[in-house]
Coordinates of C-alpha atoms in Angstrom, one line a residue:
M1 CA 10.0 3.3 53.8
A2 CA 7.1 3.9 50.8
A3 CA 5.7 0.1 51.3
L4 CA 4.9 1.4 55.3
L5 CA 3.8 4.4 53.8
T6 CA 1.2 3.2 51.9
D7 CA 0.2 0.8 53.5
R8 CA -0.4 2.8 56.9
I9 CA -2.3 5.7 54.8
G10 CA -4.6 3.0 53.7
A11 CA -3.0 2.7 50.3
S12 CA -2.5 -0.8 50.3
P13 CA -2.0 -2.9 48.4
A14 CA 0.2 -0.2 46.4
P15 CA 3.2 -2.1 45.3
A16 CA 6.2 0.2 46.4
Y17 CA 9.7 0.6 45.2
D18 CA 12.6 2.8 47.2
I19 CA 15.1 3.6 44.7
S20 CA 18.7 5.0 47.0
A21 CA 19.7 7.6 44.2
A22 CA 21.4 9.9 46.8
C23 CA 22.3 13.8 45.4
A24 CA 21.3 13.5 41.5
G25 CA 18.3 10.7 42.3
Y26 CA 15.9 13.4 40.0
T27 CA 17.7 11.7 36.9
Y28 CA 15.6 8.2 38.4
G29 CA 12.7 10.4 40.0
I30 CA 11.7 11.1 36.5
A31 CA 12.1 8.0 34.3
Q32 CA 10.2 6.5 37.1
A33 CA 7.7 9.3 37.2
D34 CA 7.4 8.8 33.3
A35 CA 7.0 5.5 33.1
L36 CA 3.4 5.4 35.5
I37 CA 2.5 8.1 33.9
R38 CA 2.9 7.0 30.0
S39 CA 1.4 3.9 31.4
G40 CA -1.9 5.7 32.5
V41 CA -2.3 3.8 35.5
A42 CA -1.0 6.9 37.9
E43 CA -4.4 9.1 39.2
Y44 CA -3.1 10.8 42.7
V45 CA 0.5 11.0 43.1
L46 CA 1.7 11.8 46.6
V47 CA 5.6 12.6 46.8
V48 CA 7.4 12.6 49.9
G49 CA 10.6 14.4 49.8
A50 CA 11.4 17.7 48.1
G51 CA 14.9 16.9 46.7
P52 CA 15.9 17.1 42.9
G53 CA 14.4 13.6 42.5
G54 CA 11.2 14.8 44.0
S55 CA 10.3 18.1 42.8
A56 CA 11.2 16.5 39.4
A57 CA 9.0 13.8 39.4
A58 CA 6.1 15.9 40.8
A59 CA 6.5 18.7 37.9
H60 CA 6.6 15.8 35.0
A61 CA 3.2 14.1 37.0
A62 CA 1.5 17.7 37.6
A63 CA 2.3 18.9 33.9
A64 CA 0.1 15.0 32.8
G65 CA -2.7 16.1 34.8
H66 CA -2.4 13.9 38.0
D67 CA -3.3 15.3 41.2
V68 CA 0.3 15.6 43.1
V69 CA 0.7 16.2 46.3
L70 CA 4.5 17.0 47.1
V71 CA 5.6 16.9 51.3
D72 CA 8.9 18.6 52.9
A73 CA 10.3 18.7 56.5
A74 CA 12.7 22.0 55.4
T75 CA 10.9 25.3 54.2
F76 CA 12.3 26.5 51.1
P77 CA 14.6 28.1 50.2
R78 CA 16.8 25.6 52.2
D79 CA 20.2 24.5 51.8
K80 CA 22.5 21.0 51.3
T81 CA 25.8 20.0 52.1
C82 CA 26.0 18.3 48.9
G83 CA 26.2 17.8 45.1
D84 CA 26.4 21.5 43.0
G85 CA 27.5 19.0 40.9
L86 CA 25.3 18.3 37.6
T87 CA 26.4 15.4 35.0
P88 CA 26.0 15.8 31.5
R89 CA 22.7 13.5 31.9
A90 CA 21.3 16.0 34.8
V91 CA 22.1 18.7 31.8
A92 CA 20.2 16.7 29.3
E93 CA 17.0 15.7 31.9
L94 CA 16.9 19.8 32.5
D95 CA 15.7 20.0 29.2
Q96 CA 12.9 17.2 29.7
L97 CA 12.3 19.6 32.0
G98 CA 11.9 22.3 30.0
M99 CA 15.0 24.4 31.4
P100 CA 16.1 24.3 28.4
T101 CA 18.3 27.9 28.8
Y102 CA 18.4 27.5 33.1
L103 CA 21.9 27.2 32.5
D104 CA 22.4 29.9 30.8
G105 CA 26.1 31.8 32.5
R106 CA 26.0 29.1 34.7
P107 CA 29.1 26.9 34.2
R108 CA 30.5 24.6 31.8
I109 CA 32.2 21.3 32.8
D110 CA 33.9 19.4 30.1
G111 CA 34.9 17.1 32.9
L112 CA 36.9 16.0 35.7
R113 CA 40.3 16.9 37.2
L114 CA 41.9 14.8 39.8
R115 CA 44.5 16.2 42.9
G116 CA 46.2 14.1 44.5
W117 CA 50.0 13.0 45.7
G118 CA 51.9 16.0 43.3
A119 CA 50.0 14.6 40.2
R120 CA 46.9 16.0 38.6
Q121 CA 44.6 13.7 35.7
E122 CA 42.2 15.6 33.8
V123 CA 38.9 13.2 32.3
A124 CA 36.8 14.5 29.6
W125 CA 32.8 13.8 29.6
P126 CA 32.2 10.3 28.2
S127 CA 30.7 10.1 24.6
T128 CA 27.7 8.1 24.7
G129 CA 26.0 10.9 21.8
R130 CA 23.0 10.4 24.4
F131 CA 23.5 13.5 26.7
P132 CA 25.7 16.7 26.2
G133 CA 29.2 17.0 26.4
Y134 CA 29.6 18.5 29.5
G135 CA 28.2 19.6 32.5
S136 CA 27.7 22.6 34.9
A137 CA 27.2 23.2 38.7
V138 CA 23.9 25.5 40.9
S139 CA 23.8 25.9 44.6
R140 CA 21.9 23.4 46.7
L141 CA 19.7 26.2 48.4
R142 CA 19.2 28.1 44.5
F143 CA 18.9 24.5 42.4
D144 CA 16.4 23.1 44.7
D145 CA 13.8 25.5 45.1
D146 CA 14.0 26.5 41.1
L147 CA 13.0 22.2 40.4
R148 CA 10.6 22.8 43.5
S149 CA 9.1 26.1 41.5
V150 CA 8.6 24.3 38.5
A151 CA 6.6 21.7 40.2
V152 CA 4.5 24.2 41.6
S153 CA 4.1 26.3 38.9
R154 CA 2.9 23.1 36.3
G155 CA -0.2 22.4 39.1
A156 CA 1.6 20.8 42.3
R157 CA 0.3 21.2 46.0
M158 CA 3.5 21.9 47.4
V159 CA 3.2 20.7 51.7
Q160 CA 6.5 22.1 53.5
G161 CA 7.9 22.5 56.9
T162 CA 6.3 19.0 57.3
K163 CA 7.4 15.9 58.4
A164 CA 6.7 12.0 57.1
I165 CA 8.2 10.4 60.2
D166 CA 5.5 7.7 60.6
V167 CA 2.0 7.4 59.9
E168 CA -0.7 6.8 62.5
N169 CA -4.8 6.1 61.9
G170 CA -3.5 7.4 58.2
T171 CA -2.7 10.5 59.2
I172 CA 0.7 11.6 58.9
F173 CA 3.2 12.5 61.8
D174 CA 5.7 13.8 63.3
L175 CA 6.8 12.0 66.4
A176 CA 8.9 14.5 67.9
A177 CA 5.9 16.9 68.5
K178 CA 3.3 14.6 67.8
R179 CA 1.2 16.2 66.5
P180 CA -0.9 15.2 63.0
K181 CA 0.9 16.9 60.6
V182 CA -1.1 16.3 57.0
K183 CA -4.4 14.4 56.6
A184 CA -3.2 11.1 54.5
K185 CA -6.9 10.2 54.0
A186 CA -7.7 13.6 51.9
L187 CA -5.7 12.5 49.5
L188 CA -7.8 9.0 49.6
K189 CA -10.7 9.8 49.8
R190 CA -12.1 9.6 46.3
L191 CA -10.3 6.1 45.7
G192 CA -14.2 4.5 45.8
R193 CA -15.0 6.5 42.7
R194 CA -11.4 5.1 40.7
R195 CA -9.6 2.0 40.3
L196 CA -6.2 3.7 40.4
V197 CA -3.9 5.5 42.7
A198 CA -0.2 6.7 42.5
L199 CA 1.9 7.1 45.1
L200 CA 5.5 8.9 44.8
L201 CA 7.9 8.5 47.4
A202 CA 10.8 10.5 46.4
L203 CA 13.1 11.1 50.0
S204 CA 15.5 12.8 48.8
L205 CA 19.0 10.7 50.3
P206 CA 17.7 8.3 49.4
T207 CA 15.0 9.0 46.8
A208 CA 12.1 6.6 47.2
I209 CA 9.7 6.2 44.0
A210 CA 6.3 4.6 43.3
A211 CA 4.0 2.5 42.7
H212 CA 0.4 2.0 41.4
A213 CA -2.5 1.3 44.0
G214 CA -5.6 -0.6 43.7
P215 CA -7.1 -4.1 43.1
P216 CA -4.6 -6.5 41.5
V217 CA -5.4 -7.0 37.5
A218 CA -5.1 -9.6 36.1
A219 CA -2.6 -9.1 33.2
T220 CA -4.7 -9.6 29.4
T221 CA -2.5 -12.5 28.2
N222 CA -1.9 -12.3 24.0
E223 CA 1.0 -12.8 22.3
V224 CA 3.1 -9.3 23.3
D225 CA 2.7 -9.6 26.7
A226 CA 4.0 -13.8 26.3
R227 CA 7.0 -12.3 24.3
F228 CA 7.5 -9.8 26.4
E229 CA 7.9 -12.4 29.6
A230 CA 9.9 -15.1 28.0
I231 CA 12.0 -12.2 27.5
Y232 CA 12.9 -10.7 31.1
G233 CA 12.6 -14.5 32.0
K234 CA 15.1 -15.6 29.7
E235 CA 17.7 -12.6 30.5
W236 CA 16.7 -12.8 34.5
T237 CA 17.5 -16.2 34.2
W238 CA 20.9 -15.7 32.5
R239 CA 22.1 -12.6 34.6
Q240 CA 22.1 -14.9 38.3
A241 CA 24.4 -17.3 36.7
Q242 CA 26.5 -14.6 35.0
N243 CA 26.9 -13.0 38.9
G244 CA 27.3 -15.9 40.1
L245 CA 23.9 -16.6 42.3
G246 CA 22.8 -19.8 40.9
D247 CA 19.7 -21.1 40.3
E248 CA 16.8 -19.7 42.9
D249 CA 15.1 -22.8 42.9
S250 CA 18.2 -25.0 44.5
V251 CA 19.4 -21.5 45.6
A252 CA 16.0 -21.7 48.3
E253 CA 16.4 -25.4 48.5
E254 CA 19.5 -26.0 49.8
G255 CA 22.2 -23.1 49.2
N256 CA 24.1 -21.4 46.0
L257 CA 25.4 -24.8 44.1
N258 CA 27.2 -22.6 41.8
P259 CA 31.0 -23.8 42.0
R260 CA 32.8 -20.5 40.2
L261 CA 32.8 -16.7 41.3
P262 CA 31.8 -14.6 38.4
D263 CA 34.0 -13.9 35.1
V264 CA 35.2 -10.3 35.3
S265 CA 37.3 -10.6 32.5
A266 CA 37.0 -8.0 28.9
A267 CA 35.7 -10.6 27.1
A268 CA 33.4 -11.7 29.3
Q269 CA 32.1 -8.0 29.9
Q270 CA 32.1 -8.1 26.3
A271 CA 30.2 -10.9 26.0
R272 CA 27.0 -9.9 28.9
L273 CA 27.2 -6.8 26.2
D274 CA 26.4 -8.5 23.1
V275 CA 23.2 -10.4 25.2
W276 CA 21.8 -6.6 26.4
S277 CA 22.0 -5.0 22.9
D278 CA 20.0 -8.2 22.3
V279 CA 18.1 -7.7 24.4
L280 CA 17.2 -4.1 23.6
R281 CA 16.8 -4.6 20.7
Q282 CA 14.0 -7.7 21.4
L283 CA 12.0 -4.9 23.7
D284 CA 11.9 -2.3 20.9
A285 CA 10.2 -4.8 18.4
L286 CA 7.6 -5.1 20.6
D287 CA 4.2 -3.2 20.0
T288 CA 3.1 -1.7 23.4
A289 CA -0.3 -0.8 21.9
Q290 CA -0.6 -4.6 22.5
L291 CA 0.8 -4.6 25.8
S292 CA -0.9 -5.3 28.8
E293 CA -1.4 -2.7 31.9
A294 CA 0.6 -4.1 33.8
N295 CA 3.1 -4.8 31.7
R296 CA 3.5 -1.4 30.0
I297 CA 5.5 -0.3 33.6
N298 CA 7.2 -3.4 33.9
L299 CA 8.6 -3.0 30.4
A300 CA 9.5 0.6 30.7
I301 CA 10.9 -0.1 33.8
Y302 CA 12.8 -2.8 32.9
R303 CA 14.1 -1.6 29.9
A304 CA 15.8 1.3 31.7
Q305 CA 17.4 -1.3 34.3
V306 CA 18.9 -3.4 31.0
Q307 CA 20.0 0.1 29.8
D308 CA 22.2 0.8 32.5
L309 CA 23.6 -2.5 32.7
A310 CA 24.7 -2.6 28.5
D311 CA 25.8 1.7 28.7
D312 CA 28.1 0.2 32.4
V313 CA 29.6 -2.4 30.2
R314 CA 29.7 0.0 27.3
L315 CA 31.9 2.0 29.3
R316 CA 34.3 -0.1 31.1
G317 CA 32.9 1.2 34.2
Y318 CA 34.4 -2.9 35.8
Q319 CA 37.7 -1.2 34.9
M320 CA 36.8 0.5 38.4
P321 CA 35.6 -1.9 40.8
F322 CA 35.7 -0.7 43.8
N323 CA 35.3 3.2 45.3
S324 CA 35.8 4.4 48.6
D325 CA 32.7 2.6 49.9
S326 CA 32.7 -0.6 48.6
S327 CA 35.0 -3.1 46.8
F328 CA 35.6 -6.8 45.3
W329 CA 37.2 -7.7 47.6
S330 CA 35.6 -7.4 50.7
N331 CA 31.7 -7.8 49.2
L332 CA 33.3 -11.9 49.3
N333 CA 32.2 -11.3 52.8
F334 CA 29.0 -11.2 51.5
M335 CA 28.8 -14.7 50.0
A336 CA 29.7 -16.3 53.2
R337 CA 26.7 -14.9 54.8
R338 CA 24.5 -16.7 52.6
P339 CA 22.1 -19.7 53.8
M340 CA 23.4 -23.0 52.7
H341 CA 21.5 -25.5 53.8
T342 CA 23.0 -29.2 52.3
A343 CA 27.1 -30.2 52.0
A344 CA 26.7 -29.9 48.2
A345 CA 26.0 -25.6 49.5
Y346 CA 28.7 -26.1 51.3
R347 CA 31.2 -27.5 49.2
A348 CA 30.5 -25.3 46.2
Y349 CA 31.4 -22.6 48.7
I350 CA 34.7 -24.2 49.3
A351 CA 35.5 -24.3 45.2
R352 CA 34.3 -21.1 44.9
L353 CA 36.7 -19.9 47.9
H354 CA 39.4 -22.2 45.6
D355 CA 38.0 -19.6 42.8
V356 CA 39.2 -16.2 44.7
P357 CA 42.9 -16.0 43.6
R358 CA 41.7 -16.3 39.3
Y359 CA 38.5 -14.0 39.6
F360 CA 40.8 -11.4 41.4
D361 CA 44.2 -11.2 39.1
Q362 CA 40.8 -10.5 36.4
Q363 CA 40.1 -8.0 38.5
V364 CA 43.8 -6.3 38.9
A365 CA 43.8 -6.7 35.3
N366 CA 40.5 -5.0 34.4
M367 CA 42.3 -2.2 36.7
R368 CA 45.2 -2.3 35.5
D369 CA 43.4 -1.5 31.9
G370 CA 41.6 1.4 33.4
L371 CA 44.8 3.0 35.0
A372 CA 46.2 2.8 31.2
R373 CA 43.6 5.0 30.3
G374 CA 43.4 7.4 33.5
F375 CA 40.3 5.5 34.8
S376 CA 40.6 5.1 38.4
V377 CA 39.7 6.3 42.0
P378 CA 41.6 9.0 42.4
R379 CA 44.5 7.8 45.4
P380 CA 43.7 10.2 48.2
V381 CA 40.5 8.8 47.8
L382 CA 41.6 5.0 49.2
E383 CA 44.0 6.2 51.7
G384 CA 44.0 3.2 54.4
R385 CA 41.4 0.6 52.0
E386 CA 44.2 -1.1 52.0
G387 CA 44.2 -2.1 55.2
S388 CA 40.6 -4.4 55.1
I389 CA 43.2 -6.8 51.9
A390 CA 45.9 -7.5 55.1
A391 CA 43.4 -7.8 56.7
V392 CA 42.7 -11.3 55.2
A393 CA 46.5 -11.7 53.7
N394 CA 48.0 -11.6 56.1
L395 CA 45.5 -13.6 58.6
E396 CA 48.1 -16.3 60.5
D397 CA 44.5 -18.2 61.3
P398 CA 41.7 -19.8 58.7
T399 CA 39.3 -20.0 60.8
A400 CA 39.2 -16.3 61.5
S401 CA 38.2 -15.4 58.8
A402 CA 34.8 -13.8 57.5
L403 CA 35.2 -16.5 54.7
Y404 CA 34.9 -19.4 57.0
A405 CA 31.9 -18.5 59.6
P406 CA 29.4 -20.6 57.8
F407 CA 31.6 -23.8 59.2
K408 CA 31.2 -22.6 62.4
D409 CA 27.4 -23.8 62.8
L410 CA 27.3 -26.3 60.4
P411 CA 23.4 -27.5 60.1
A412 CA 22.8 -30.8 61.6
R413 CA 21.7 -32.4 59.3
I414 CA 25.4 -33.1 57.7
P415 CA 26.7 -36.1 59.6
A416 CA 29.5 -34.8 62.2
A417 CA 32.2 -37.0 60.1
E418 CA 31.7 -35.1 56.7
Q419 CA 31.4 -32.0 59.1
Q420 CA 34.8 -32.1 60.0
A421 CA 35.7 -32.9 56.7
L422 CA 34.6 -29.8 55.6
R423 CA 35.4 -27.7 57.8
E424 CA 39.4 -29.2 56.8
A425 CA 38.4 -28.3 53.5
A426 CA 37.7 -24.6 54.4
R427 CA 40.4 -23.8 56.4
A428 CA 42.6 -24.9 53.3
A429 CA 40.8 -23.1 50.6
I430 CA 41.1 -19.7 52.7
A431 CA 45.3 -20.7 54.3
S432 CA 45.6 -21.2 49.9
M433 CA 44.1 -17.9 49.2
W434 CA 47.7 -15.7 49.4
P435 CA 51.0 -17.4 49.7
A436 CA 53.0 -17.5 52.8
S437 CA 54.8 -14.3 52.7

């Protein structure tokens, strides 16, 4: 959506990023807007969606003196059916928005209380030192309108009752009514005199964040740029290997040649934390003033990403590798959907199938460690989820498994005899995942 809108209003070639962040996504809106503003790249900002993410980003951009237009399909105040709760991270972000007393007199939430099946578990918010140890709650009817008002008070121009459904000839249209809503070209008319423009697209659900536009400017090569690029290049290659995705060049030509699934043991998680902590130290040692304009943006975004990865391990999020939406066992099906072009790639895939029991054992060990400290998804939320496991564990015909799908149409370049051998090996690997009942 971000890229489509950027292109159709004539701001191309602007890089555009859609970031799914759901109801509490304004914390991400703040981080992304802050990166663009601090780098000095953003001059014009269009925010589509005045939910918490959009309004917070617009407020920061406007406070920094940027020309900001905030657009939303609704007329405020309006209510939402989800997300009245505020986490400690959200409380901290309110301070950054200049609203330190906003929660005075409102509920203080010191943790979570989980109920189900006759049991109750109270869990305190984790202590990180980065955020306060409490959360709160405010109705979306009030909260969203208050954040929108902050953005307007800082200079953002608000356009309510305007849908950004599609764009035709530089005009944002409401396709249902086929009438123009916002003359988008008016927002860009001064681009001839300005080298850069930023579009910030915050679509509420999901929150879409943005980008800098204008002609591509080659980064000035210097020692600090080279050091930064070496840091993230090395970490990214290492991260791909940790995820079991294999070398990117080999994947493009042949498929994933990695014969193992990721190591998710507690020891491996600690080793990853050590690497990411070291990467953060290296990034913090860079003289950011010497970075090129493009790499100042890259650094701001990349460091936040690595910090989140490190924090997730530090808080032992890996001890809850499933929820009501996704799970490590169902995610195996994605492995079967990735392209494979050579016999070597299919053999590596079969090796990964043989590695499933080890991978599952590590996940189970992690979950048991989580249960021992009261860290788990509430049981009622998982009602019926065992069905997806039973569908595989009770499978009588391995060829009916989604994991066997890649072998139903093997590349013609693989000789027929080798195709048959690969199919037999795949059936045996899938059959051996769980012992016969």
